[in-house]
PDB file of C-alpha atoms in Angstrom:
ATOM      1  CA  LYS A   1       5.406  61.838  54.686  1.00 62.00           C
ATOM      2  CA  ALA A   2       2.221  62.786  52.868  1.00 77.00           C
ATOM      3  CA  GLY A   3       2.271  62.812  49.078  1.00 93.00           C
ATOM      4  CA  VAL A   4       0.899  65.382  46.692  1.00 96.00           C
ATOM      5  CA  THR A   5      -2.799  65.945  47.270  1.00 97.00           C
ATOM      6  CA  GLN A   6      -5.110  67.170  44.555  1.00 97.00           C
ATOM      7  CA  THR A   7      -8.730  68.113  45.091  1.00 97.00           C
ATOM      8  CA  PRO A   8     -11.259  67.372  43.879  1.00 97.00           C
ATOM      9  CA  ARG A   9     -10.562  64.029  42.182  1.00 96.00           C
ATOM     10  CA  TYR A  10     -13.471  64.336  39.773  1.00 97.00           C
ATOM     11  CA  LEU A  11     -15.377  67.315  38.457  1.00 96.00           C
ATOM     12  CA  ILE A  12     -18.140  67.805  35.916  1.00 98.00           C
ATOM     13  CA  LYS A  13     -18.725  71.312  34.603  1.00 98.00           C
ATOM     14  CA  THR A  14     -20.788  72.918  31.871  1.00 98.00           C
ATOM     15  CA  ARG A  15     -19.355  74.834  28.939  1.00 98.00           C
ATOM     16  CA  GLY A  16     -18.815  78.456  29.800  1.00 98.00           C
ATOM     17  CA  GLN A  17     -18.357  77.882  33.513  1.00 98.00           C
ATOM     18  CA  GLN A  18     -15.102  78.306  35.371  1.00 98.00           C
ATOM     19  CA  VAL A  19     -13.303  75.853  37.617  1.00 98.00           C
ATOM     20  CA  THR A  20     -10.601  75.954  40.300  1.00 98.00           C
ATOM     21  CA  LEU A  21      -8.385  72.985  41.059  1.00 98.00           C
ATOM     22  CA  SER A  22      -6.225  72.683  44.157  1.00 98.00           C
ATOM     23  CA  CYS A  23      -2.860  71.098  44.835  1.00 98.00           C
ATOM     24  CA  SER A  24      -1.040  70.624  48.136  1.00 97.00           C
ATOM     25  CA  PRO A  25       2.605  69.706  47.545  1.00 97.00           C
ATOM     26  CA  ILE A  26       4.842  67.502  49.628  1.00 95.00           C
ATOM     27  CA  SER A  27       6.001  69.259  52.782  1.00 94.00           C
ATOM     28  CA  GLY A  28       9.205  71.160  52.085  1.00 92.00           C
ATOM     29  CA  HIS A  29       8.685  71.322  48.329  1.00 93.00           C
ATOM     30  CA  ARG A  30       8.570  74.849  46.943  1.00 93.00           C
ATOM     31  CA  SER A  31       7.958  74.178  43.255  1.00 93.00           C
ATOM     32  CA  VAL A  32       4.567  73.183  41.893  1.00 96.00           C
ATOM     33  CA  SER A  33       3.923  72.426  38.247  1.00 96.00           C
ATOM     34  CA  TRP A  34       0.681  71.681  36.449  1.00 98.00           C
ATOM     35  CA  TYR A  35       0.164  69.402  33.459  1.00 98.00           C
ATOM     36  CA  GLN A  36      -2.803  68.589  31.265  1.00 98.00           C
ATOM     37  CA  GLN A  37      -3.161  65.006  30.059  1.00 97.00           C
ATOM     38  CA  THR A  38      -5.446  64.100  27.157  1.00 96.00           C
ATOM     39  CA  PRO A  39      -5.526  61.020  24.900  1.00 92.00           C
ATOM     40  CA  GLY A  40      -4.795  63.118  21.831  1.00 89.00           C
ATOM     41  CA  GLN A  41      -2.131  65.533  23.066  1.00 92.00           C
ATOM     42  CA  GLY A  42      -0.568  63.499  25.859  1.00 94.00           C
ATOM     43  CA  LEU A  43       1.038  65.295  28.773  1.00 96.00           C
ATOM     44  CA  GLN A  44       1.415  69.019  28.256  1.00 96.00           C
ATOM     45  CA  PHE A  45       3.019  71.510  30.612  1.00 96.00           C
ATOM     46  CA  LEU A  46       0.765  74.308  31.805  1.00 97.00           C
ATOM     47  CA  PHE A  47       2.872  76.313  34.236  1.00 94.00           C
ATOM     48  CA  GLU A  48       5.317  76.140  37.122  1.00 94.00           C
ATOM     49  CA  TYR A  49       5.296  78.145  40.330  1.00 95.00           C
ATOM     50  CA  PHE A  50       8.193  78.609  42.692  1.00 93.00           C
ATOM     51  CA  SER A  51       8.022  80.732  45.835  1.00 92.00           C
ATOM     52  CA  GLU A  52       4.690  82.243  44.750  1.00 94.00           C
ATOM     53  CA  THR A  53       6.076  83.331  41.368  1.00 94.00           C
ATOM     54  CA  GLN A  54       5.308  81.845  37.991  1.00 94.00           C
ATOM     55  CA  ARG A  55       8.660  80.600  36.752  1.00 90.00           C
ATOM     56  CA  ASN A  56       7.596  79.076  33.459  1.00 91.00           C
ATOM     57  CA  LYS A  57       4.486  78.888  31.331  1.00 93.00           C
ATOM     58  CA  GLY A  58       3.345  76.509  28.624  1.00 94.00           C
ATOM     59  CA  ASN A  59       1.518  77.259  25.439  1.00 94.00           C
ATOM     60  CA  PHE A  60      -2.040  77.530  26.698  1.00 96.00           C
ATOM     61  CA  PRO A  61      -4.548  80.347  26.277  1.00 96.00           C
ATOM     62  CA  GLY A  62      -5.010  82.979  28.946  1.00 96.00           C
ATOM     63  CA  ARG A  63      -8.129  81.197  30.199  1.00 97.00           C
ATOM     64  CA  PHE A  64      -5.722  78.977  32.099  1.00 98.00           C
ATOM     65  CA  SER A  65      -4.175  80.640  35.116  1.00 97.00           C
ATOM     66  CA  GLY A  66      -2.653  79.666  38.390  1.00 97.00           C
ATOM     67  CA  ARG A  67      -1.219  80.912  41.600  1.00 97.00           C
ATOM     68  CA  GLN A  68       0.814  79.730  44.537  1.00 97.00           C
ATOM     69  CA  PHE A  69       0.394  80.653  48.157  1.00 97.00           C
ATOM     70  CA  SER A  70       3.015  81.263  50.814  1.00 95.00           C
ATOM     71  CA  ASN A  71       2.599  77.690  52.115  1.00 94.00           C
ATOM     72  CA  SER A  72       3.415  76.422  48.571  1.00 95.00           C
ATOM     73  CA  ARG A  73      -0.129  75.201  47.950  1.00 97.00           C
ATOM     74  CA  SER A  74      -1.240  75.986  44.436  1.00 98.00           C
ATOM     75  CA  GLU A  75      -4.458  76.487  42.549  1.00 98.00           C
ATOM     76  CA  MET A  76      -5.173  76.555  38.875  1.00 98.00           C
ATOM     77  CA  ASN A  77      -8.190  78.176  37.327  1.00 98.00           C
ATOM     78  CA  VAL A  78      -9.805  77.657  33.964  1.00 98.00           C
ATOM     79  CA  SER A  79     -12.363  80.210  32.888  1.00 96.00           C
ATOM     80  CA  THR A  80     -14.987  79.958  30.134  1.00 97.00           C
ATOM     81  CA  LEU A  81     -14.667  76.194  29.904  1.00 98.00           C
ATOM     82  CA  GLU A  82     -14.687  74.509  26.511  1.00 98.00           C
ATOM     83  CA  LEU A  83     -15.394  70.871  25.685  1.00 97.00           C
ATOM     84  CA  GLY A  84     -11.724  70.464  24.759  1.00 96.00           C
ATOM     85  CA  ASP A  85     -10.682  71.306  28.307  1.00 98.00           C
ATOM     86  CA  SER A  86     -11.870  67.873  29.404  1.00 98.00           C
ATOM     87  CA  ALA A  87      -8.717  66.194  30.660  1.00 97.00           C
ATOM     88  CA  LEU A  88      -6.803  64.823  33.607  1.00 97.00           C
ATOM     89  CA  TYR A  89      -5.015  67.706  35.318  1.00 98.00           C
ATOM     90  CA  LEU A  90      -1.913  66.652  37.169  1.00 97.00           C
ATOM     91  CA  CYS A  91       0.022  68.574  39.762  1.00 97.00           C
ATOM     92  CA  ALA A  92       3.677  67.842  40.462  1.00 96.00           C
ATOM     93  CA  SER A  93       5.791  69.059  43.340  1.00 95.00           C
ATOM     94  CA  SER A  94       9.555  69.223  43.712  1.00 92.00           C
ATOM     95  CA  PHE A  95      12.103  70.932  45.920  1.00 89.00           C
ATOM     96  CA  GLY A  96      12.684  73.709  43.418  1.00 82.00           C
ATOM     97  CA  GLY A  97      16.456  73.684  43.489  1.00 78.00           C
ATOM     98  CA  GLY A  98      16.767  73.137  39.758  1.00 73.00           C
ATOM     99  CA  VAL A  99      16.628  69.319  39.726  1.00 73.00           C
ATOM    100  CA  PRO A 100      13.098  68.400  38.678  1.00 76.00           C
ATOM    101  CA  GLU A 101      12.626  65.208  40.655  1.00 86.00           C
ATOM    102  CA  ALA A 102       8.884  65.650  40.540  1.00 91.00           C
ATOM    103  CA  PHE A 103       6.251  63.771  42.478  1.00 94.00           C
ATOM    104  CA  PHE A 104       2.768  63.736  41.052  1.00 95.00           C
ATOM    105  CA  GLY A 105      -0.660  63.796  42.613  1.00 96.00           C
ATOM    106  CA  GLN A 106      -3.496  61.488  41.570  1.00 95.00           C
ATOM    107  CA  GLY A 107      -4.908  64.181  39.345  1.00 95.00           C
ATOM    108  CA  THR A 108      -8.259  65.861  38.897  1.00 97.00           C
ATOM    109  CA  ARG A 109     -10.442  64.441  36.148  1.00 96.00           C
ATOM    110  CA  LEU A 110     -12.362  67.348  34.622  1.00 98.00           C
ATOM    111  CA  THR A 111     -15.256  66.639  32.307  1.00 98.00           C
ATOM    112  CA  VAL A 112     -16.853  69.548  30.464  1.00 98.00           C
ATOM    113  CA  VAL A 113     -20.330  68.887  29.092  1.00 97.00           C
TER     114      VAL A 113
ATOM    115  CA  ALA B   1      13.793  73.619  23.816  1.00 82.00           C
ATOM    116  CA  GLN B   2      13.528  69.898  24.434  1.00 88.00           C
ATOM    117  CA  SER B   3      11.499  67.148  22.818  1.00 92.00           C
ATOM    118  CA  VAL B   4      11.017  63.435  23.464  1.00 96.00           C
ATOM    119  CA  THR B   5      10.128  60.650  21.072  1.00 97.00           C
ATOM    120  CA  GLN B   6       8.892  57.323  22.316  1.00 97.00           C
ATOM    121  CA  LEU B   7       9.135  55.094  19.322  1.00 91.00           C
ATOM    122  CA  ASP B   8       6.490  52.538  20.251  1.00 95.00           C
ATOM    123  CA  SER B   9       2.986  53.483  21.324  1.00 95.00           C
ATOM    124  CA  GLN B  10       2.130  49.909  22.345  1.00 97.00           C
ATOM    125  CA  VAL B  11       4.323  46.983  23.345  1.00 98.00           C
ATOM    126  CA  PRO B  12       2.715  43.592  24.029  1.00 97.00           C
ATOM    127  CA  VAL B  13       4.887  40.921  25.647  1.00 97.00           C
ATOM    128  CA  PHE B  14       4.481  37.629  27.423  1.00 97.00           C
ATOM    129  CA  GLU B  15       5.123  37.255  31.128  1.00 97.00           C
ATOM    130  CA  GLU B  16       8.801  36.559  31.997  1.00 97.00           C
ATOM    131  CA  ALA B  17       9.978  37.843  28.606  1.00 98.00           C
ATOM    132  CA  PRO B  18      12.460  40.729  28.371  1.00 98.00           C
ATOM    133  CA  VAL B  19      11.253  44.133  27.233  1.00 98.00           C
ATOM    134  CA  GLU B  20      12.796  47.364  25.976  1.00 97.00           C
ATOM    135  CA  LEU B  21      10.861  50.633  25.726  1.00 98.00           C
ATOM    136  CA  ARG B  22      12.631  53.118  23.524  1.00 97.00           C
ATOM    137  CA  CYS B  23      13.088  56.810  24.186  1.00 97.00           C
ATOM    138  CA  ASN B  24      15.017  59.412  22.210  1.00 97.00           C
ATOM    139  CA  TYR B  25      15.329  63.049  23.138  1.00 95.00           C
ATOM    140  CA  SER B  26      16.406  66.289  21.577  1.00 92.00           C
ATOM    141  CA  SER B  27      17.911  69.202  23.460  1.00 87.00           C
ATOM    142  CA  SER B  28      20.310  72.061  22.910  1.00 82.00           C
ATOM    143  CA  VAL B  29      21.433  71.967  26.542  1.00 83.00           C
ATOM    144  CA  SER B  30      22.444  69.306  29.035  1.00 84.00           C
ATOM    145  CA  VAL B  31      19.490  67.380  30.371  1.00 86.00           C
ATOM    146  CA  TYR B  32      18.059  65.355  33.168  1.00 91.00           C
ATOM    147  CA  LEU B  33      16.115  62.269  32.079  1.00 93.00           C
ATOM    148  CA  PHE B  34      13.259  60.398  33.724  1.00 95.00           C
ATOM    149  CA  TRP B  35      10.946  57.452  33.305  1.00 96.00           C
ATOM    150  CA  TYR B  36       7.506  57.611  34.878  1.00 96.00           C
ATOM    151  CA  VAL B  37       4.861  54.882  35.092  1.00 97.00           C
ATOM    152  CA  GLN B  38       1.120  55.448  35.143  1.00 96.00           C
ATOM    153  CA  TYR B  39      -1.452  52.861  36.181  1.00 93.00           C
ATOM    154  CA  PRO B  40      -5.106  53.336  35.146  1.00 88.00           C
ATOM    155  CA  ASN B  41      -6.821  56.282  36.835  1.00 82.00           C
ATOM    156  CA  GLN B  42      -3.655  57.168  38.704  1.00 88.00           C
ATOM    157  CA  GLY B  43      -1.065  59.918  38.615  1.00 91.00           C
ATOM    158  CA  LEU B  44       2.510  59.409  37.482  1.00 94.00           C
ATOM    159  CA  GLN B  45       5.043  57.551  39.596  1.00 94.00           C
ATOM    160  CA  LEU B  46       8.749  58.192  39.191  1.00 94.00           C
ATOM    161  CA  LEU B  47      10.393  54.960  38.082  1.00 95.00           C
ATOM    162  CA  LEU B  48      13.992  56.089  37.661  1.00 93.00           C
ATOM    163  CA  LYS B  49      16.074  59.106  36.848  1.00 92.00           C
ATOM    164  CA  TYR B  50      19.377  60.116  35.287  1.00 91.00           C
ATOM    165  CA  LEU B  51      20.831  63.259  36.806  1.00 87.00           C
ATOM    166  CA  SER B  52      24.582  62.757  36.455  1.00 82.00           C
ATOM    167  CA  GLY B  53      27.297  60.174  37.023  1.00 82.00           C
ATOM    168  CA  SER B  54      26.808  56.564  36.010  1.00 83.00           C
ATOM    169  CA  THR B  55      24.916  56.277  32.745  1.00 86.00           C
ATOM    170  CA  LEU B  56      23.150  53.096  33.881  1.00 87.00           C
ATOM    171  CA  VAL B  57      20.385  53.704  36.401  1.00 87.00           C
ATOM    172  CA  GLU B  58      18.225  51.119  38.102  1.00 86.00           C
ATOM    173  CA  SER B  59      14.890  51.036  39.866  1.00 88.00           C
ATOM    174  CA  ILE B  60      13.930  48.934  42.872  1.00 81.00           C
ATOM    175  CA  ASN B  61      11.575  46.752  40.839  1.00 87.00           C
ATOM    176  CA  GLY B  62      14.044  45.500  38.257  1.00 93.00           C
ATOM    177  CA  PHE B  63      13.857  48.164  35.543  1.00 96.00           C
ATOM    178  CA  GLU B  64      16.999  49.838  34.271  1.00 96.00           C
ATOM    179  CA  ALA B  65      17.754  52.567  31.753  1.00 96.00           C
ATOM    180  CA  GLU B  66      20.948  53.661  30.100  1.00 94.00           C
ATOM    181  CA  PHE B  67      21.743  57.242  29.164  1.00 93.00           C
ATOM    182  CA  ASN B  68      23.495  57.346  25.797  1.00 93.00           C
ATOM    183  CA  LYS B  69      24.554  60.900  25.032  1.00 90.00           C
ATOM    184  CA  SER B  70      25.883  60.215  21.539  1.00 91.00           C
ATOM    185  CA  GLN B  71      22.638  58.561  20.465  1.00 92.00           C
ATOM    186  CA  THR B  72      20.498  60.908  22.605  1.00 93.00           C
ATOM    187  CA  SER B  73      18.647  57.906  23.986  1.00 95.00           C
ATOM    188  CA  PHE B  74      17.392  56.709  27.356  1.00 96.00           C
ATOM    189  CA  HIS B  75      15.846  53.297  26.705  1.00 97.00           C
ATOM    190  CA  LEU B  76      14.083  51.426  29.496  1.00 97.00           C
ATOM    191  CA  ARG B  77      14.677  47.700  29.917  1.00 97.00           C
ATOM    192  CA  LYS B  78      13.605  44.856  32.127  1.00 97.00           C
ATOM    193  CA  PRO B  79      14.973  41.318  31.734  1.00 97.00           C
ATOM    194  CA  SER B  80      11.787  39.572  32.883  1.00 97.00           C
ATOM    195  CA  VAL B  81       8.396  41.261  33.115  1.00 97.00           C
ATOM    196  CA  HIS B  82       5.419  40.454  35.327  1.00 96.00           C
ATOM    197  CA  ILE B  83       1.710  40.873  34.786  1.00 96.00           C
ATOM    198  CA  SER B  84       1.821  43.716  37.311  1.00 95.00           C
ATOM    199  CA  ASP B  85       4.140  45.706  35.017  1.00 96.00           C
ATOM    200  CA  THR B  86       1.208  46.331  32.704  1.00 97.00           C
ATOM    201  CA  ALA B  87       0.916  50.131  32.609  1.00 97.00           C
ATOM    202  CA  GLU B  88       1.772  53.165  30.523  1.00 97.00           C
ATOM    203  CA  TYR B  89       5.350  54.386  30.633  1.00 98.00           C
ATOM    204  CA  PHE B  90       6.440  57.937  29.951  1.00 98.00           C
ATOM    205  CA  CYS B  91       9.918  59.191  29.198  1.00 97.00           C
ATOM    206  CA  ALA B  92      10.588  62.805  30.194  1.00 96.00           C
ATOM    207  CA  VAL B  93      13.386  65.336  29.817  1.00 93.00           C
ATOM    208  CA  SER B  94      14.231  68.560  31.590  1.00 89.00           C
ATOM    209  CA  GLY B  95      16.889  71.060  30.672  1.00 82.00           C
ATOM    210  CA  GLN B  96      19.472  71.734  33.349  1.00 77.00           C
ATOM    211  CA  GLY B  97      19.350  75.069  35.104  1.00 71.00           C
ATOM    212  CA  GLY B  98      16.376  77.072  36.330  1.00 67.00           C
ATOM    213  CA  SER B  99      12.880  75.846  35.500  1.00 73.00           C
ATOM    214  CA  GLU B 100      11.826  72.341  36.446  1.00 81.00           C
ATOM    215  CA  LYS B 101       9.510  71.936  33.495  1.00 88.00           C
ATOM    216  CA  LEU B 102       9.285  68.376  32.217  1.00 92.00           C
ATOM    217  CA  VAL B 103       8.730  67.559  28.561  1.00 94.00           C
ATOM    218  CA  PHE B 104       7.101  64.180  28.105  1.00 96.00           C
ATOM    219  CA  GLY B 105       6.957  61.675  25.296  1.00 97.00           C
ATOM    220  CA  LYS B 106       3.586  60.376  24.110  1.00 96.00           C
ATOM    221  CA  GLY B 107       3.900  57.267  26.239  1.00 97.00           C
ATOM    222  CA  THR B 108       4.247  53.529  25.629  1.00 98.00           C
ATOM    223  CA  LYS B 109       1.501  51.206  26.738  1.00 97.00           C
ATOM    224  CA  LEU B 110       3.102  47.989  27.975  1.00 97.00           C
ATOM    225  CA  THR B 111       0.785  45.005  28.135  1.00 97.00           C
ATOM    226  CA  VAL B 112       2.092  41.837  29.762  1.00 97.00           C
ATOM    227  CA  ASN B 113       0.144  38.743  28.786  1.00 97.00           C
ATOM    228  CA  PRO B 114       0.113  35.432  30.684  1.00 95.00           C
TER     229      PRO B 114
END
């Protein structure tokens, strides 16, 4: 059974640009959540999607957005990148039945220069 | 809303010594509790979970954690650590019902020295 796949693994972008990160969940999982990990703030919840609908959202500015497709794959987008957006972005998938036994991908390391 | 406090940011121990990583949580609703481990440049791996039932939960590699509702704690223990246990450990909580959002502690960096 394949795990959670995130692409790309590494990304370097310039301030002001936008970026799209992709996440393919474990087969059969319908919930996908995104987290930002930084040394200063730790792991922070961005948003959760279930059956193509955003079910929960963290405290991030509107520059951060996401979506989920009918095959449960998810993308997150960050527009007008800032230096502070440099982080490891982690995607987690779970069945979506209310018990968050989440499995994480390897993450995408975003560096904004 | 939930919150998690991991009381130690770094824990150095010698190989074969016992270790306890402390985790306290706060929540106004019933919770699920988790421990995740992260190796350098990797994602998070689920180590063990408390969903319901027995308050003592165990992992396949010798770690155990005990859910203590009265003390709102979920400390992680291992009686004898190995060099390979060196990693960062995160305690996480999720409120029961609906969203599967996880709230994480700041993490504890466990370093096992020879």
